[in-house]
XYZ file of C-alpha atoms in Angstrom:
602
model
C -183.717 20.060 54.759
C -182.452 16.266 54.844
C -185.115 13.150 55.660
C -185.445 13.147 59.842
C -183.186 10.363 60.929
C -185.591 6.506 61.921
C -186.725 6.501 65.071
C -187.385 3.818 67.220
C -189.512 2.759 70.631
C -190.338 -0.371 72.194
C -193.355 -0.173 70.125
C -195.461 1.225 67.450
C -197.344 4.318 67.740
C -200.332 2.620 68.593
C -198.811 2.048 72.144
C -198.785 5.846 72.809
C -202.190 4.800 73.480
C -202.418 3.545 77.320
C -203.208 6.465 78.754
C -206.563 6.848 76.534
C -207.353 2.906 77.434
C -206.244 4.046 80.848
C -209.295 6.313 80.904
C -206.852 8.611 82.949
C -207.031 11.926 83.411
C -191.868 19.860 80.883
C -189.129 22.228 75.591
C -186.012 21.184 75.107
C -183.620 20.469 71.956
C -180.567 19.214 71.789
C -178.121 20.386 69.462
C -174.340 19.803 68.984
C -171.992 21.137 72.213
C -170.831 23.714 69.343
C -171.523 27.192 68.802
C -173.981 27.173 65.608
C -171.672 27.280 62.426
C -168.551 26.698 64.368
C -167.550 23.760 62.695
C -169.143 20.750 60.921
C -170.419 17.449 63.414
C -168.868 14.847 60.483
C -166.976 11.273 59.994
C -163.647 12.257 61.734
C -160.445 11.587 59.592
C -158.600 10.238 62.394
C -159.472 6.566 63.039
C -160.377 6.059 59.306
C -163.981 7.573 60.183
C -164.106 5.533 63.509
C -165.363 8.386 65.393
C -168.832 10.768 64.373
C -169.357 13.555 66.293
C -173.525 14.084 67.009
C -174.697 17.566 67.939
C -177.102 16.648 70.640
C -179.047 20.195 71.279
C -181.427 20.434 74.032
C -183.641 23.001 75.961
C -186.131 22.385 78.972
C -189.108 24.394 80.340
C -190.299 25.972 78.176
C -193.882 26.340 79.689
C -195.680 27.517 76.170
C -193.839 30.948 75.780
C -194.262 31.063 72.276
C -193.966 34.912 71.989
C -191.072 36.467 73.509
C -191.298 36.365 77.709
C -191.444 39.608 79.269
C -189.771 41.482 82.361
C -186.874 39.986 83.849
C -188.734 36.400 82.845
C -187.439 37.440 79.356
C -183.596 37.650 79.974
C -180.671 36.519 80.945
C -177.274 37.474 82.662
C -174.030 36.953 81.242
C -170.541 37.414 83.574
C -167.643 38.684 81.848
C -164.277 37.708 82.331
C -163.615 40.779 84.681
C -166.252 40.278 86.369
C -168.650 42.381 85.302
C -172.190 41.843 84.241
C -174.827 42.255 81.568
C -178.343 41.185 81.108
C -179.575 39.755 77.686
C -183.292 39.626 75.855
C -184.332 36.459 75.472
C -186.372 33.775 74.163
C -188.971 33.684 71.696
C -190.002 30.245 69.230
C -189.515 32.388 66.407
C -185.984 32.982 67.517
C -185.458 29.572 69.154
C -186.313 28.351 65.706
C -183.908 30.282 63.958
C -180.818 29.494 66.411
C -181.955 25.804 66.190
C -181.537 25.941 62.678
C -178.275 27.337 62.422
C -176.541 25.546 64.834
C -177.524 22.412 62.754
C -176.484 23.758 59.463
C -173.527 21.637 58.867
C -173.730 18.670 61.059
C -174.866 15.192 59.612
C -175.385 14.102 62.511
C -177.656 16.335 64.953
C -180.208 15.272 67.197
C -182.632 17.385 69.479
C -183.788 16.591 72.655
C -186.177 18.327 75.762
C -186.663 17.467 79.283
C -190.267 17.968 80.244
C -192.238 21.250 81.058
C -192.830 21.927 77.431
C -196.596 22.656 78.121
C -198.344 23.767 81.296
C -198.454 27.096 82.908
C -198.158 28.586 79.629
C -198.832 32.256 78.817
C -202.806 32.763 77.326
C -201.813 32.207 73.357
C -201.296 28.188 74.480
C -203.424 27.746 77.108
C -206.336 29.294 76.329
C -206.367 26.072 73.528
C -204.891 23.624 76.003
C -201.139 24.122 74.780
C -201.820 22.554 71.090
C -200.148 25.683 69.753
C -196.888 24.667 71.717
C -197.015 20.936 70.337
C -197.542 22.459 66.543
C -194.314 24.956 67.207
C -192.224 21.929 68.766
C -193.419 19.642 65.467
C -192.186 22.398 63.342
C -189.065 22.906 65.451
C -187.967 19.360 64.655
C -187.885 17.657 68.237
C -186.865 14.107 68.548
C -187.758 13.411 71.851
C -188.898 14.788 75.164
C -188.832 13.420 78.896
C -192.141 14.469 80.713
C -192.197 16.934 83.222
C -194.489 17.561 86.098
C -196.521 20.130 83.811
C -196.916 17.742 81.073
C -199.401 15.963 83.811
C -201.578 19.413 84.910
C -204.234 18.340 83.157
C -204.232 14.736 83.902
C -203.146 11.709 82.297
C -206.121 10.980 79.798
C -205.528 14.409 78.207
C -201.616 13.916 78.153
C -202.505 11.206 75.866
C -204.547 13.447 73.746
C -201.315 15.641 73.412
C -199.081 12.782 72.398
C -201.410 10.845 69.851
C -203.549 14.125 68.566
C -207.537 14.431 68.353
C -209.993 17.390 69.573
C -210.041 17.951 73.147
C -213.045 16.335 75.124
C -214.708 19.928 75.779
C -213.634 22.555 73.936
C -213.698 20.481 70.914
C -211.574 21.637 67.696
C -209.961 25.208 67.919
C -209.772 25.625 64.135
C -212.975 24.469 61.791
C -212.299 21.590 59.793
C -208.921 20.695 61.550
C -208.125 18.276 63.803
C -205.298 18.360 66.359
C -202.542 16.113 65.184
C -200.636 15.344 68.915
C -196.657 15.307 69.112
C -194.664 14.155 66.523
C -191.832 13.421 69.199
C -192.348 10.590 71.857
C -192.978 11.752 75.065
C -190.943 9.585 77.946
C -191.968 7.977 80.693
C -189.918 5.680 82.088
C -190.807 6.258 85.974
C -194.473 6.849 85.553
C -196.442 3.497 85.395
C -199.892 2.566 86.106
C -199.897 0.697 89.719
C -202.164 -2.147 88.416
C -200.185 -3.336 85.696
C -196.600 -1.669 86.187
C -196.818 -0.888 82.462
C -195.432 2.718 81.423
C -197.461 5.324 80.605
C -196.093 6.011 77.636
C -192.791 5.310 76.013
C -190.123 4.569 78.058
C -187.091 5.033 76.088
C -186.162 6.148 72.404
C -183.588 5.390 69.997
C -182.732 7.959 67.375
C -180.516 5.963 64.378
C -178.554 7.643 61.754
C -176.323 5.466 59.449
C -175.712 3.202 61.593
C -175.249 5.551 64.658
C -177.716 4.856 67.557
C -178.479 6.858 70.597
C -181.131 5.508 73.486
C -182.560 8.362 75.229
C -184.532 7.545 78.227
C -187.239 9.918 80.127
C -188.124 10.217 83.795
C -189.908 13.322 85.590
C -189.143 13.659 89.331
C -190.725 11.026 91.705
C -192.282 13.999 93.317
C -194.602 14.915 90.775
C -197.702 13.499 92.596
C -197.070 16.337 95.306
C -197.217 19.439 92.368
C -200.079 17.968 90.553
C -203.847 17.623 91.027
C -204.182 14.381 92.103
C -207.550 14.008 90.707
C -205.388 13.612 87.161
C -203.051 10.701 87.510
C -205.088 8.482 89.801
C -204.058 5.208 88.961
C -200.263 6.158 88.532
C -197.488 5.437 90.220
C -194.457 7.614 90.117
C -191.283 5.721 90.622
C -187.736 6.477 91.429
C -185.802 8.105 88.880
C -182.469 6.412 89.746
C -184.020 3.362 89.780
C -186.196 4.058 86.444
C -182.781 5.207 84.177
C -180.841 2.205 85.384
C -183.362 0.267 84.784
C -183.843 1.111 81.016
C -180.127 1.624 79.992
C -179.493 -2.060 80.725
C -182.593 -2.796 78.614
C -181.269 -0.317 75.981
C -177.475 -2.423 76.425
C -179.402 -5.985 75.498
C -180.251 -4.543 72.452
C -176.730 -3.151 71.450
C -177.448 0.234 72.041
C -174.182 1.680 74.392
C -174.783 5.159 73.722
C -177.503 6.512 76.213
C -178.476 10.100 77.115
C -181.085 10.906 80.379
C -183.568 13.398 79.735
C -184.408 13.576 83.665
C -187.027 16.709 84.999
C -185.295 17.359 87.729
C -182.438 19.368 88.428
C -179.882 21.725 90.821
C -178.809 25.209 91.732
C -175.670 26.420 90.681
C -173.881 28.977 92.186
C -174.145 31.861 90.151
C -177.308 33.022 87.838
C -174.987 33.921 85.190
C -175.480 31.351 82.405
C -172.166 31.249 81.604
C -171.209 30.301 85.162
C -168.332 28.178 85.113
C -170.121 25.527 87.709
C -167.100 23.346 87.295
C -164.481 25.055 89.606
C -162.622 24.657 91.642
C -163.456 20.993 90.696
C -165.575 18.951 88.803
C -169.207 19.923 90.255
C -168.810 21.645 92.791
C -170.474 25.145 91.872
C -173.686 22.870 91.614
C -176.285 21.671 94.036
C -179.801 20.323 94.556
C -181.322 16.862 94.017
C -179.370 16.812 90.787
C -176.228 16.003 92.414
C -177.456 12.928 94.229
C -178.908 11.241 91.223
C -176.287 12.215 88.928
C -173.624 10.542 91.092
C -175.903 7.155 91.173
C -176.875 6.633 87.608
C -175.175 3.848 86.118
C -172.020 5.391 84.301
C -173.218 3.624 81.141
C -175.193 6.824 80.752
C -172.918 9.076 79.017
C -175.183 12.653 79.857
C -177.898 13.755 81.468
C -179.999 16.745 79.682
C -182.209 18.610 82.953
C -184.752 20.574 84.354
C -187.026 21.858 86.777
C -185.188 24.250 88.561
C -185.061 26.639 85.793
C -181.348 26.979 86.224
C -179.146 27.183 83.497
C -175.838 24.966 84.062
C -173.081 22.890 81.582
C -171.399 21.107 84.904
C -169.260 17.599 85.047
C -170.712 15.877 87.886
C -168.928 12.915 88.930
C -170.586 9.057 88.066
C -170.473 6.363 89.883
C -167.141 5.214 89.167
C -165.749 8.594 89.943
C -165.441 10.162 86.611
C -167.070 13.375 85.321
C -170.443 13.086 83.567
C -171.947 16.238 81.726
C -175.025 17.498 83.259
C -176.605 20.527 81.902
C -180.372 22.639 81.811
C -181.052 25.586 79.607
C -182.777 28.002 81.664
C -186.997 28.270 81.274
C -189.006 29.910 78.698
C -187.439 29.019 75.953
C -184.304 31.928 76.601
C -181.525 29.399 76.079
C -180.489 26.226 73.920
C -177.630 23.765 75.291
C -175.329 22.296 72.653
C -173.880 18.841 73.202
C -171.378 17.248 71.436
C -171.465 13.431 71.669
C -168.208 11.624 69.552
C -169.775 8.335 69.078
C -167.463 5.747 68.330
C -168.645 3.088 65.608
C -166.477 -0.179 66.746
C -167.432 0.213 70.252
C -170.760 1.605 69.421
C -170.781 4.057 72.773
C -170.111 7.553 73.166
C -166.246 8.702 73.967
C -167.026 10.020 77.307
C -163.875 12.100 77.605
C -164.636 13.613 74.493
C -168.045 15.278 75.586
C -168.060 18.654 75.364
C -171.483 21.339 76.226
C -172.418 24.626 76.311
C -175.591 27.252 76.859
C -176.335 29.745 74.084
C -178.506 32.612 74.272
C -181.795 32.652 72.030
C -180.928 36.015 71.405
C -183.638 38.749 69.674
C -181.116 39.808 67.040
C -181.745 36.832 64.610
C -184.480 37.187 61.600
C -187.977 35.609 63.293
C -188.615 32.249 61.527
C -191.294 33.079 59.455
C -193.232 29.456 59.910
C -193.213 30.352 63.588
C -194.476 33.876 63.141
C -197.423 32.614 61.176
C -198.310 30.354 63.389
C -198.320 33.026 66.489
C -200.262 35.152 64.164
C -202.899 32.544 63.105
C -203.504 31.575 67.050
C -203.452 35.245 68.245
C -206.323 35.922 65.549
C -208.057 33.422 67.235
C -207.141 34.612 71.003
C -208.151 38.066 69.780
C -211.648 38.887 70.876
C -211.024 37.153 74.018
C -207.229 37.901 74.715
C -207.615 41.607 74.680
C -210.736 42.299 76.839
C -210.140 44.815 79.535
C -210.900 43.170 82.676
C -209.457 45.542 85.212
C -206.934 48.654 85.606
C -204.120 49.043 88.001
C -202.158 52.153 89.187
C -198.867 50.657 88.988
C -197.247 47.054 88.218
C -197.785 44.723 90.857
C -194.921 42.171 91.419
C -195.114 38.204 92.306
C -192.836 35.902 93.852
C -192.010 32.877 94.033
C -189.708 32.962 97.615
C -191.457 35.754 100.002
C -195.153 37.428 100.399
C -195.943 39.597 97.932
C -198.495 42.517 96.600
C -199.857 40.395 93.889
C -199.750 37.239 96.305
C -202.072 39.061 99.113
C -203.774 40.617 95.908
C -205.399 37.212 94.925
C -205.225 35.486 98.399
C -207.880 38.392 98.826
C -209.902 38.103 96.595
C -210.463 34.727 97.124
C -211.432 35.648 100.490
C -213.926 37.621 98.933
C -215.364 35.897 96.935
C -215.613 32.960 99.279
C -216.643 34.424 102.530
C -220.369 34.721 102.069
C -222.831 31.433 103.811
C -223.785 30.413 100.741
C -220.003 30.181 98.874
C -218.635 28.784 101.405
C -217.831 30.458 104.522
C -213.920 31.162 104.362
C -211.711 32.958 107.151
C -209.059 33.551 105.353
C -207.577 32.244 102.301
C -203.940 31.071 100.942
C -202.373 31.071 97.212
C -198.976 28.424 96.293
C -197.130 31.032 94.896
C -195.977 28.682 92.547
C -199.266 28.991 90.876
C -198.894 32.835 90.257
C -196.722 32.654 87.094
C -196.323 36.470 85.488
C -196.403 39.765 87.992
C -199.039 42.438 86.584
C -197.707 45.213 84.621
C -198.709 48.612 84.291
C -197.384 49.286 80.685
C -199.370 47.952 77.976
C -198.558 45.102 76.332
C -200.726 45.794 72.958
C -203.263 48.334 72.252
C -205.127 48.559 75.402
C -203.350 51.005 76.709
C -200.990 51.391 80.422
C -202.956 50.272 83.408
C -205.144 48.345 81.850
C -205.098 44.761 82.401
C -206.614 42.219 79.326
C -208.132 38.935 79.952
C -204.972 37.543 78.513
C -202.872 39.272 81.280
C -204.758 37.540 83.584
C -204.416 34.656 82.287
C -201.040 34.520 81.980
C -200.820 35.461 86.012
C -203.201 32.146 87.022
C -203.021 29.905 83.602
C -203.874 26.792 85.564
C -207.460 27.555 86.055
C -207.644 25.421 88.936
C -211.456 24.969 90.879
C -211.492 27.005 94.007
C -212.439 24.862 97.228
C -213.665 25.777 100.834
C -212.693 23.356 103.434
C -212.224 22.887 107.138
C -209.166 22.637 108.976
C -208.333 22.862 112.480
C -206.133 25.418 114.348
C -203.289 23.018 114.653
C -203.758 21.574 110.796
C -203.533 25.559 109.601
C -200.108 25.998 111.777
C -198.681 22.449 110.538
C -199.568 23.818 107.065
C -197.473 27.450 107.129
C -194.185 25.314 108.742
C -194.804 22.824 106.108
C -193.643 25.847 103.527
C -190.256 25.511 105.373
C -189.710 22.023 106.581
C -190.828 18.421 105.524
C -190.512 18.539 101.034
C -189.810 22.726 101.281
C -187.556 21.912 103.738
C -184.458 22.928 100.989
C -186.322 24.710 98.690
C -189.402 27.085 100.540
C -192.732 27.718 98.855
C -194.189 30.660 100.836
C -197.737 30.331 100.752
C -199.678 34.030 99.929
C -202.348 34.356 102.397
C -205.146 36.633 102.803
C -205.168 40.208 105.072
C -206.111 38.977 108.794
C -203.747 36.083 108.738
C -200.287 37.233 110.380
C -197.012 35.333 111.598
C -193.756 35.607 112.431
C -191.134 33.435 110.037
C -187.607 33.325 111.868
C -184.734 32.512 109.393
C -182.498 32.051 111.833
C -183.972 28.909 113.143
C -184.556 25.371 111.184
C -186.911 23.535 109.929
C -191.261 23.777 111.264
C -189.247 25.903 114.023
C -189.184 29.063 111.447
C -192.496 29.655 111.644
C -193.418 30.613 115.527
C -196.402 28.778 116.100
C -197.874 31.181 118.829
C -197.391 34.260 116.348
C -200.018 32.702 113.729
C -203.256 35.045 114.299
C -206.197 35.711 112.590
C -207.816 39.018 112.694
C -205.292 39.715 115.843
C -206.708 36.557 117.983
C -204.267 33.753 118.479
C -205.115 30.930 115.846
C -206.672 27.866 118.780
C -205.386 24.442 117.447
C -208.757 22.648 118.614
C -210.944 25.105 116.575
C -212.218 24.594 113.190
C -211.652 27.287 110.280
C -212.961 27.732 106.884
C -210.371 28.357 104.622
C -210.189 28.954 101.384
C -207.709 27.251 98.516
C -207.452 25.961 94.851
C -208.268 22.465 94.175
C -204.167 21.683 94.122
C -203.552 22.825 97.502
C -206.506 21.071 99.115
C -205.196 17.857 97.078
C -201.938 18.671 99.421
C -199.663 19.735 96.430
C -196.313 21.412 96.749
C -195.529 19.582 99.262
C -198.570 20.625 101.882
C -199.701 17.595 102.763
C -201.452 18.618 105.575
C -204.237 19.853 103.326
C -205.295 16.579 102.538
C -206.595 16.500 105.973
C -209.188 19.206 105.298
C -213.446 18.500 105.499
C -216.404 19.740 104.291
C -215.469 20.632 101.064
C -217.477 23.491 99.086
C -216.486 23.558 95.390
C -216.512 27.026 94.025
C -215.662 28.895 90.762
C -212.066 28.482 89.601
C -209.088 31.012 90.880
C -209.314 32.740 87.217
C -212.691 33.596 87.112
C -212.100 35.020 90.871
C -209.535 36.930 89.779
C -210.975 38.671 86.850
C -213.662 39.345 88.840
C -212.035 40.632 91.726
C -210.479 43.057 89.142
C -213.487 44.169 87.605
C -215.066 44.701 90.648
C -212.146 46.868 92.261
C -211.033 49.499 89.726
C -211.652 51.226 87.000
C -209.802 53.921 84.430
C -210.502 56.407 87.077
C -210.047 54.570 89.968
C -207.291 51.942 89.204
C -206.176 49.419 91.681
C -203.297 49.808 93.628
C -200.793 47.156 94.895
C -201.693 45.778 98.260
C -199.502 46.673 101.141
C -196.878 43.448 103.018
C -196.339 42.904 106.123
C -198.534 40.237 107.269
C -195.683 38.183 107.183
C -193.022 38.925 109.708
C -189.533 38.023 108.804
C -186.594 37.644 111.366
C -183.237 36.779 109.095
């Protein structure tokens, strides 16, 4: 393999830094817009060598899923040109790495990129050792550079410095005797996160990758509404700025210093029309099978940016979304987890030192399971699984049957935990809870009967669990009134979920109506909210129970914030394994709660 490109920030290494001196507390690559091996990225003949194309390959999201993901997580849907469909396996490092590596063979000039979500709500073989498993894969996998994502800040600031600059975490210590985490070879971006004091960045705001003359500013920005799907307790101190404002900001810094060719890595993204991944989201026109919060900025970032790599939505798109000026801009995301790669091709042109925008050409490929495993990355899964071992595959419960999440409507797994939180929280001395509700967001696997190693079906491991509630967020008991707990089930629909719901899962005894065919708060009928069959009162106070991110009014529920009288309990893990243990057994296996406390008008 050839000598990794220079690469260059505003400042040495030592300025990754800030957040340590702070004291505060989303993976992508970007490869050439070519199929791997379809033809070299080299000095073009035409021009005398004027033009180089660079393979710019990206990915986004990929939330720790080292091993392959499972279910319907774990694949992907391809249209074909009648019409028809088919669903793919996917995903996988030790695949990712070997598609990665092929699509480079043969291109001087390749370059690879993420945008954010790399780590956070990862499966239990990277979070159980607080994701440094993920940042050895991504060294290995050759990443240049990465935008942050909203995950990236889960665990606060002070330990997102720990992941960029490297040393043993603050309470678990070192994973491995005699070997100290080394951080992220790649520069983490943030150009729109900046500590409110100072206005300094976080970290690095921009990066330029050089080859032979050939530069490339990339510039990093997570959405400005990060501070509303993290624990605030993390990035106190921060401010999260504009992302618009941020990118513009740093591409006419990146101009003063000569560099024309610039490429957004922005954690945001849209919804295209179809969940095909092939979906051609550029017909009729130029954009228009695309929507979301994408679409705005895209069409108000300065056109000096010549493409903007995505995320956040876990969409997979390759879309032309108009600048500006008017003319098309490539915007694309690869999916989640890891299941698909984007490949770029920038022509860079050396006398005007910017990229030929009409020349810019992407697509998604499929991390497909019929490659050989890269046998770096299967030594690493097999060095942290030996460690994960005696904890990983501890039976903790059994169920009867696999019991679904998700992310858009109640569900058995949602009321499952809402539950036994409920449980666990209703007694004087934990608390006093009524009733309890779950983000659903924060349920990230369904539970699934059929074994996933030696344990056998029905039985559910300790690193099942944790793979269904990774965060391991502090369970809290608070107060809210009546008229607080009604504002809080329309805020799912209205307010920030006003385009995009987040249903919260709520524990048995709370029932409502939710009426689709209305707008806005209006969808959920106020005098339908009951508890236990009495009519909630707005004047009276309940106990309710929540994880420390809801009460800290994340996702968008700002009403929490409101909330007194806070008990601090055990966190939603250890509840849920216990709950588990508690409830079934090889004989007696749990089975998935019943809906309907929810009642839905469409």
């Amino acid at each position: 393999m050839s000598a990794r490109p220079h690469r260059t920030g505003p400042s040495s290494r030592n300025r990754r830094i800030l957040a340590v001196v702070a004291g505060l507390t989303t993976v992508g690559a970007l490869v050439a817009a070519m199929p791997a091996g379809s033809h070299e990225a080299q000095e073009r003949s035409h021009g005398h060598g004027r033009t180089v194309d660079v393979q710019l390959l990206s990915f986004n999201d990929l939330h720790g899923n080292l091993q392959p993901p499972s279910g319907s997580g774990g694949r992907v849907t391809h249209t074909h040109p009648d019409g028809t469909t088919k669903t793919i396996d996917a995903g996988g490092v030790e695949y990712l790495a070997t598609h990665l590596r092929e699509a480079r063979e043969g291109n001087r000039y390749s370059v690879t990129a993420a945008a954010g979500d790399l780590i956070g709500a990862t499966p239990m073989l990277s979070g159980l050792f607080h994701d440094e498993p993920t940042i050895e894969a991504l060294n290995k996998l050759d990443l240049d550079v990465s935008s942050v994502g909203n995950h990236e800040f889960d665990d606060g600031a002070k330990e997102l410095g720990r992941i960029q600059n490297g040393g043993c975490h603050p309470t678990a210590g070192c994973h491995e005797p005699g070997k100290k985490f080394k951080g992220a070879d790649f520069p983490y971006l943030t150009a729109n996160v900046t500590h409110e004091k100072s206005g300094k960045p976080l970290l690095d705001p921009y990066f330029i990758w050089k080859k032979n003359g050939v530069k490339i500013g990339f510039i990093g920005v997570t959405l400005e509404g990060t501070p509303d799907i993290v624990n605030a307790n993390g990035i106190k101190g921060l401010k999260f700025n504009d992302e618009i404002e941020s990118i513009n900001k740093y591409t006419k810094i990146l101009e003063r210093k000569g560099v024309k060719a610039i490429v957004a890595l922005l954690h945001e993204g849209g919804y295209p029309a179809s969940s095909s991944y092939n979906y051609d989201c550029d017909s009729p026109g130029a954009g228009d099978g695309i929507s979301g919060p994408i679409v705005d900025i895209a069409k108000k970032v300065s056109p000096q940016v010549d493409a903007l790599v995505t995320g956040h939505t876990h969409e997979a798109y390759a879309c032309t979304i108009p600048d500006p000026s008017g003319k098309p801009r490539t915007v694309t995301s690869a999916a989640s987890a890891g299941r698909l790669y984007t490949d770029t091709t920038l022509t860079y042109d050396r006398r005007t030192r910017d990229v030929v925008r009409t020349s810019v050409e992407a697509a998604n490929h499929v991390v497909t399971r019929d490659v050989p495993k890269a046998p770096d990355m299967t030594r690493l899964i097999d060095r942290w699984t030996t460690l994960a071992g005696p904890i990983a595959g501890r039976p903790v419960g059994h169920i009867a049957s696999d019991i679904e999440t998700s992310a858009t409507e109640e569900s058995p797994l949602g009321n499952l935990i809402a539950d036994a939180q409920l449980e666990a929280f209703a007694p004087a001395d934990k608390g006093g809870a009524q009733l309890a509700l779950m983000n659903s967001k924060g349920i990230r696997a369904s539970l699934v009967h059929k074994a996933s190693g030696a344990e056998g079906d029905g039985v559910v491991t300790y690193g099942e669990a944790f793979t269904v509630q990774p965060f391991t967020n502090m369970m809290n008991v608070v107060d809210l009134t009546g008229a607080q707990l009604v504002t809080a089930l329309q805020q799912q629909v209205s307010g920030a979920n006003l385009e995009t719901p987040k249903i919260l899962q709520s524990s048995k005894g709370l029932t409502y109506t939710l009426d689709w065919t209305k707008t806005g708060a209006d969808r959920v009928v106020a005098s339908s909210v009951r508890l236990n069959g009495e009519a909630i009162d707005p004047a009276k106070t309940y106990r309710v129970a929540m994880n420390e991110f809801l009460s800290a009014g994340g996702d968008g529920f700002a009403v929490l914030k409101e909330h007194r009288n806070k008990v601090v309990g055990a966190s939603d893990l250890d509840v849920f394994i216990g709950h588990l243990t508690a409830h079934s057994s090889a004989a007696a296996p749990l089975t998935p709660p019943a809906v309907g406390r929810v009642t839905v008008v469409k």
